[in-house]
Amino acid sequence: MTSAADTRPTTIHLVPHTHWDREWYRPFQSFRMQLVDLVDRVLDMLESEPGFAFTLDGQLATIDDYLEIRPQQAERLRGHVRSGRLAIGPWQILMDEFLVSGETLVRNLERGWARADDFGGPMRVGYLPDMFGHVAQMPQLLRRAGLADAVVWRGVPAAVDRHAFRWESPDGSWVRAEYLPSGYGNAAYLFAVPDRLDAAAHRFVEWARPWFGDDPVLAMYGTDHTAPVPDLAALVSRLNEVQDASDMRIATLAHYIGSAPALTPEVPCWRGEMRSGARANVLMGVASARIDIKQAAGRAETLLERYAEPLSAIHVAADAWPDEFLRLAWGKVIENSAHDSICGCSVDPVVDQVLVRFAEAEQIAGTLARRAASAVAGRAPRGSVVVLNPTPARREGLVESELLVPETWADVAFELPDGSHVATQELARKEPILFDQELRGDQVDELFRRFHGREVFDHAWNGYRIDGHEITFLVDSDPDPAWLDVDGLRAEVVAAMRSAPDETWRALIVASARRTLAASVPVPALGWTAVRAVEATGELANPVRVDGRSMRNGLLTVEVAEDGTFSLTAADGTRTEGVGRIEEGGDVGDSYNYGPPPADRIIDVSEAVSVTTELEGPVRGRIRVSRAYRWPASAQPDGSARSDAVEPTDVVTEVELRAGEPFVRLAVSFDNRSEDHRVRFVVPLPRRSAVSHAEGQFAVVERGMTGEGGYHEEPLATYPAHGWVDAGGIALLLDHLSEYELTDDGRALALTVLRSIGLISRNDNPYRQDPAGPEIAIPNAQMRGRWRMTFAIAPHAGDWADGGVPAAAERYRHELVGAHGSAPADVTWPPDGAGAEAFALESDAVELSALRRRDGWVEARVVNLTSESRTAVLRGGIVDARDASLRGEPGAAIEVTEGAVRLDLGPAEVRTVQVRRRETAAGRAEMLDATGPRQNG
Ligand SMILES: [Zn+2]
């Protein structure tokens, strides 16, 4: 049958592009040389072929990496971007969406967009061509940044049966999503044989028709690290001449999206995340490949988002905002969020570089947080300890510090600024004798060789006493007094010892009596308090009592069983037992996909168990459980089974309960000597559940026990969680992106604590047909050596919201920050400003994502994690407030009442607001100048 439509030529928008994996099976510097060649060629073609256009992979990293080598080409690039023939951005890097924090996704877009503005503006398309699935809130993030379109491939479910669909976030906001049915390289080989263009064009139109119907067709010409053929414009002209079934035009992706027909009501609508393997690998195993990368990412992101930025914004003067350092640290984190980098599916040298970048980000963020704490410590007298709360809610938390305590004191409490006393637990007592030697008086210079000015053995020299021929140097970790004439003291000691040059002298270096004390103290929202040691007994709510194999704090009881697993019983009666079964099995898959050997052998029973009490309470109680296993050494070379050879392995689980905490903290560690295996920590659920809820990127997502497959990748229901995962009355509180699975038909949660694999991609992975990359060895991904993973478990009644899971996760993940008081001598106890609330966010299940300074304002980003409307109140000396876009562009004014703003948040809404506060810098209250710096957009 022939219709009029069949005779009309199909319009094909040919989008020449490249997909640039910046580092992957080769390291960055190696791929970059190829990138420079590619961009050189693209620039030449843009000038020699008037009909040519190019899309530079949606990430500004390609521009930055190129210009670092060819800075003289910036103007040329700018000219082509401005003309609309070269499309760049809007991302800084093509990230993985699931393996980084929501805030990292935002900063990536913010930075890429701002950088693209330097060159004439970004492509206004949320281009997401190769991400291993897509997060639920991406449509909302794009909309709030000013984008109405996304382009996606992996993860798109079978329910999407055409090239365009409506993609909605849990808040109801949506974008037009362009689906790339065969990926971002659907027309990569169209011009492979220049004298067969007619057939190639026909084949392409035939392939495209079911997806595009009568719509113009998007032909993505380019794939991984490829450059366009020279004379492409001429080839396109020739193609149009040799056949009349199609009419091809070269376009950028921005041109195509800009001219695409609007969505009609009958297009499919998909709400939420996309992790389907219906038509492409979703590669879910990257969540557990190279867990060391995920740990490093978690540390860097948490330090930046929840310590360095908020503590600097609140406690450091506005003009000392460390913008350049934060920019540098964020740059490293964004760079590492590239999908092949954070996923751990790259060669070992790439992973080494990824870890160094995270380490640098962590060093910067950690030092900035300590600097903010030092600024506060400068307001409290010496001998006291300031305690900062990084969370925007009043809370109690552990403070641990080494303090001067006279030997004679029997009971030691911490005094708070209001005069109340809290109980302490002594964790350690310092050995005071650091040095004890005899020497002759004329050897005094040898004695002083240990001194460097005032420093000796990492202590400050504070004084000395001489008793006959015995000299005692008094030292402490704190210099006291602050200033001391050390040269004068030294001259006195030298003179004394030289006066009896042939006598035997005894020299001692004695440190002040310090004890490491722990206590649970209340700290106001993003504010600080101070404590000092006093001889007294103190109060403690919900103290921990340890009794042999059990611990309780009135909120939770932990009892260790004979087999080394333990039971948890919450105050509300929620109970589970058999927690902590270690399930170790073979993995002959690769970095992308777990794949058990056909004849797998699971080891989940230990051969010996030992249990010891490490901390007795009342602030911290800890039981150490050591279990001995014999794990197979590796897989058989052919991958069919596990080896007969075994490696004896002791798995140590440190189980810690703290006063006042409704969850138990865990650290699982072992020396990993086995290869090709997966180790999981299994938690039986108090109630069977068909679904899990996991915190992800600005969302709580519900997932079942099966995934959608179809592309011959085993649709495992192993999922990533960022923050926490909850099912059947158990919440696992996480430090970093972790992989979990609801197993045993909904009766248990399994948390992957280690996955050891040896290849980027295995051609015969038992769980995947289509290789995901080259079969290159990555021996370091076996993760041999000492390994430690930490998390917490909170049993609770009701669902995650009833059970207060977000608040528990906030508390678990964000330890208080302590610093020794360092104020000048005239500052007295209690310090001014201690105990005052600084900046509070009041609401259940509304979380703070960011708090930072921007253009003279303090910018906060919050998210409502629930599917209901919530009202949140931001409070803290607010004098002026306004809405802002995700990228910080100012919006409408918000009413301020008594220093607070009320935010009515829709379900799952992500909201960015900017406020001006009545600032208190360096302890002096100052009204911010109302005519102060204004934002510049
Ligand atoms: Zn890629």
PDB file of N, CA, C and O in Angstrom, residues 13 28 59 141 416 423 433 529 537 740 770 813 878 930:
ATOM      1  N   HIS A  13      17.561  15.449  10.123  1.00  0.00           N
ATOM      2  CA  HIS A  13      18.509  16.394  10.703  1.00  0.00           C
ATOM      3  C   HIS A  13      19.751  15.608  11.085  1.00  0.00           C
ATOM      4  O   HIS A  13      19.713  14.808  12.018  1.00  0.00           O
ATOM      5  N   PHE A  28      43.288  10.222  30.671  1.00  0.00           N
ATOM      6  CA  PHE A  28      42.906  11.540  30.167  1.00  0.00           C
ATOM      7  C   PHE A  28      43.920  12.147  29.200  1.00  0.00           C
ATOM      8  O   PHE A  28      43.569  12.584  28.108  1.00  0.00           O
ATOM      9  N   GLN A  59      29.310  19.028  26.799  1.00  0.00           N
ATOM     10  CA  GLN A  59      30.120  19.237  28.007  1.00  0.00           C
ATOM     11  C   GLN A  59      31.265  20.207  27.722  1.00  0.00           C
ATOM     12  O   GLN A  59      31.993  20.051  26.757  1.00  0.00           O
ATOM     13  N   LEU A 141      15.217  19.453  37.746  1.00  0.00           N
ATOM     14  CA  LEU A 141      16.482  20.198  37.761  1.00  0.00           C
ATOM     15  C   LEU A 141      16.643  20.982  36.462  1.00  0.00           C
ATOM     16  O   LEU A 141      17.025  22.149  36.473  1.00  0.00           O
ATOM     17  N   LEU A 416      28.341  23.153  80.311  1.00  0.00           N
ATOM     18  CA  LEU A 416      27.853  23.866  79.129  1.00  0.00           C
ATOM     19  C   LEU A 416      27.745  25.356  79.468  1.00  0.00           C
ATOM     20  O   LEU A 416      27.772  25.732  80.646  1.00  0.00           O
ATOM     21  N   ALA A 423      27.469  14.280  81.550  1.00  0.00           N
ATOM     22  CA  ALA A 423      28.400  13.214  81.924  1.00  0.00           C
ATOM     23  C   ALA A 423      29.396  12.965  80.804  1.00  0.00           C
ATOM     24  O   ALA A 423      29.081  13.136  79.624  1.00  0.00           O
ATOM     25  N   ILE A 433      54.956  10.723  80.335  1.00  0.00           N
ATOM     26  CA  ILE A 433      56.423  10.760  80.164  1.00  0.00           C
ATOM     27  C   ILE A 433      56.768  10.530  78.690  1.00  0.00           C
ATOM     28  O   ILE A 433      56.628   9.428  78.175  1.00  0.00           O
ATOM     29  N   THR A 529      28.263  25.530  70.454  1.00  0.00           N
ATOM     30  CA  THR A 529      28.262  25.631  71.900  1.00  0.00           C
ATOM     31  C   THR A 529      29.704  25.421  72.348  1.00  0.00           C
ATOM     32  O   THR A 529      30.613  25.281  71.528  1.00  0.00           O
ATOM     33  N   THR A 537      29.655  15.390  88.671  1.00  0.00           N
ATOM     34  CA  THR A 537      28.949  14.343  87.939  1.00  0.00           C
ATOM     35  C   THR A 537      27.965  15.050  87.014  1.00  0.00           C
ATOM     36  O   THR A 537      27.485  16.134  87.314  1.00  0.00           O
ATOM     37  N   TYR A 740      22.438  -1.723  46.994  1.00  0.00           N
ATOM     38  CA  TYR A 740      21.644  -2.595  47.858  1.00  0.00           C
ATOM     39  C   TYR A 740      20.705  -3.426  47.000  1.00  0.00           C
ATOM     40  O   TYR A 740      20.483  -3.135  45.817  1.00  0.00           O
ATOM     41  N   ASP A 770      25.904  -7.829  25.289  1.00  0.00           N
ATOM     42  CA  ASP A 770      26.586  -6.755  24.561  1.00  0.00           C
ATOM     43  C   ASP A 770      27.730  -6.204  25.418  1.00  0.00           C
ATOM     44  O   ASP A 770      27.471  -5.602  26.460  1.00  0.00           O
ATOM     45  N   ARG A 813      25.229  10.953  59.373  1.00  0.00           N
ATOM     46  CA  ARG A 813      26.215  11.337  58.362  1.00  0.00           C
ATOM     47  C   ARG A 813      27.033  12.571  58.748  1.00  0.00           C
ATOM     48  O   ARG A 813      28.096  12.806  58.210  1.00  0.00           O
ATOM     49  N   ILE A 878      17.169  36.623  59.295  1.00  0.00           N
ATOM     50  CA  ILE A 878      16.960  36.964  57.888  1.00  0.00           C
ATOM     51  C   ILE A 878      16.302  38.341  57.794  1.00  0.00           C
ATOM     52  O   ILE A 878      15.329  38.633  58.492  1.00  0.00           O
ATOM     53  N   ALA A 930      22.461  47.775  54.034  1.00  0.00           N
ATOM     54  CA  ALA A 930      21.352  47.502  53.115  1.00  0.00           C
ATOM     55  C   ALA A 930      21.716  47.861  51.686  1.00  0.00           C
ATOM     56  O   ALA A 930      21.122  47.357  50.733  1.00  0.00           O
TER      57      ALA A 930
END
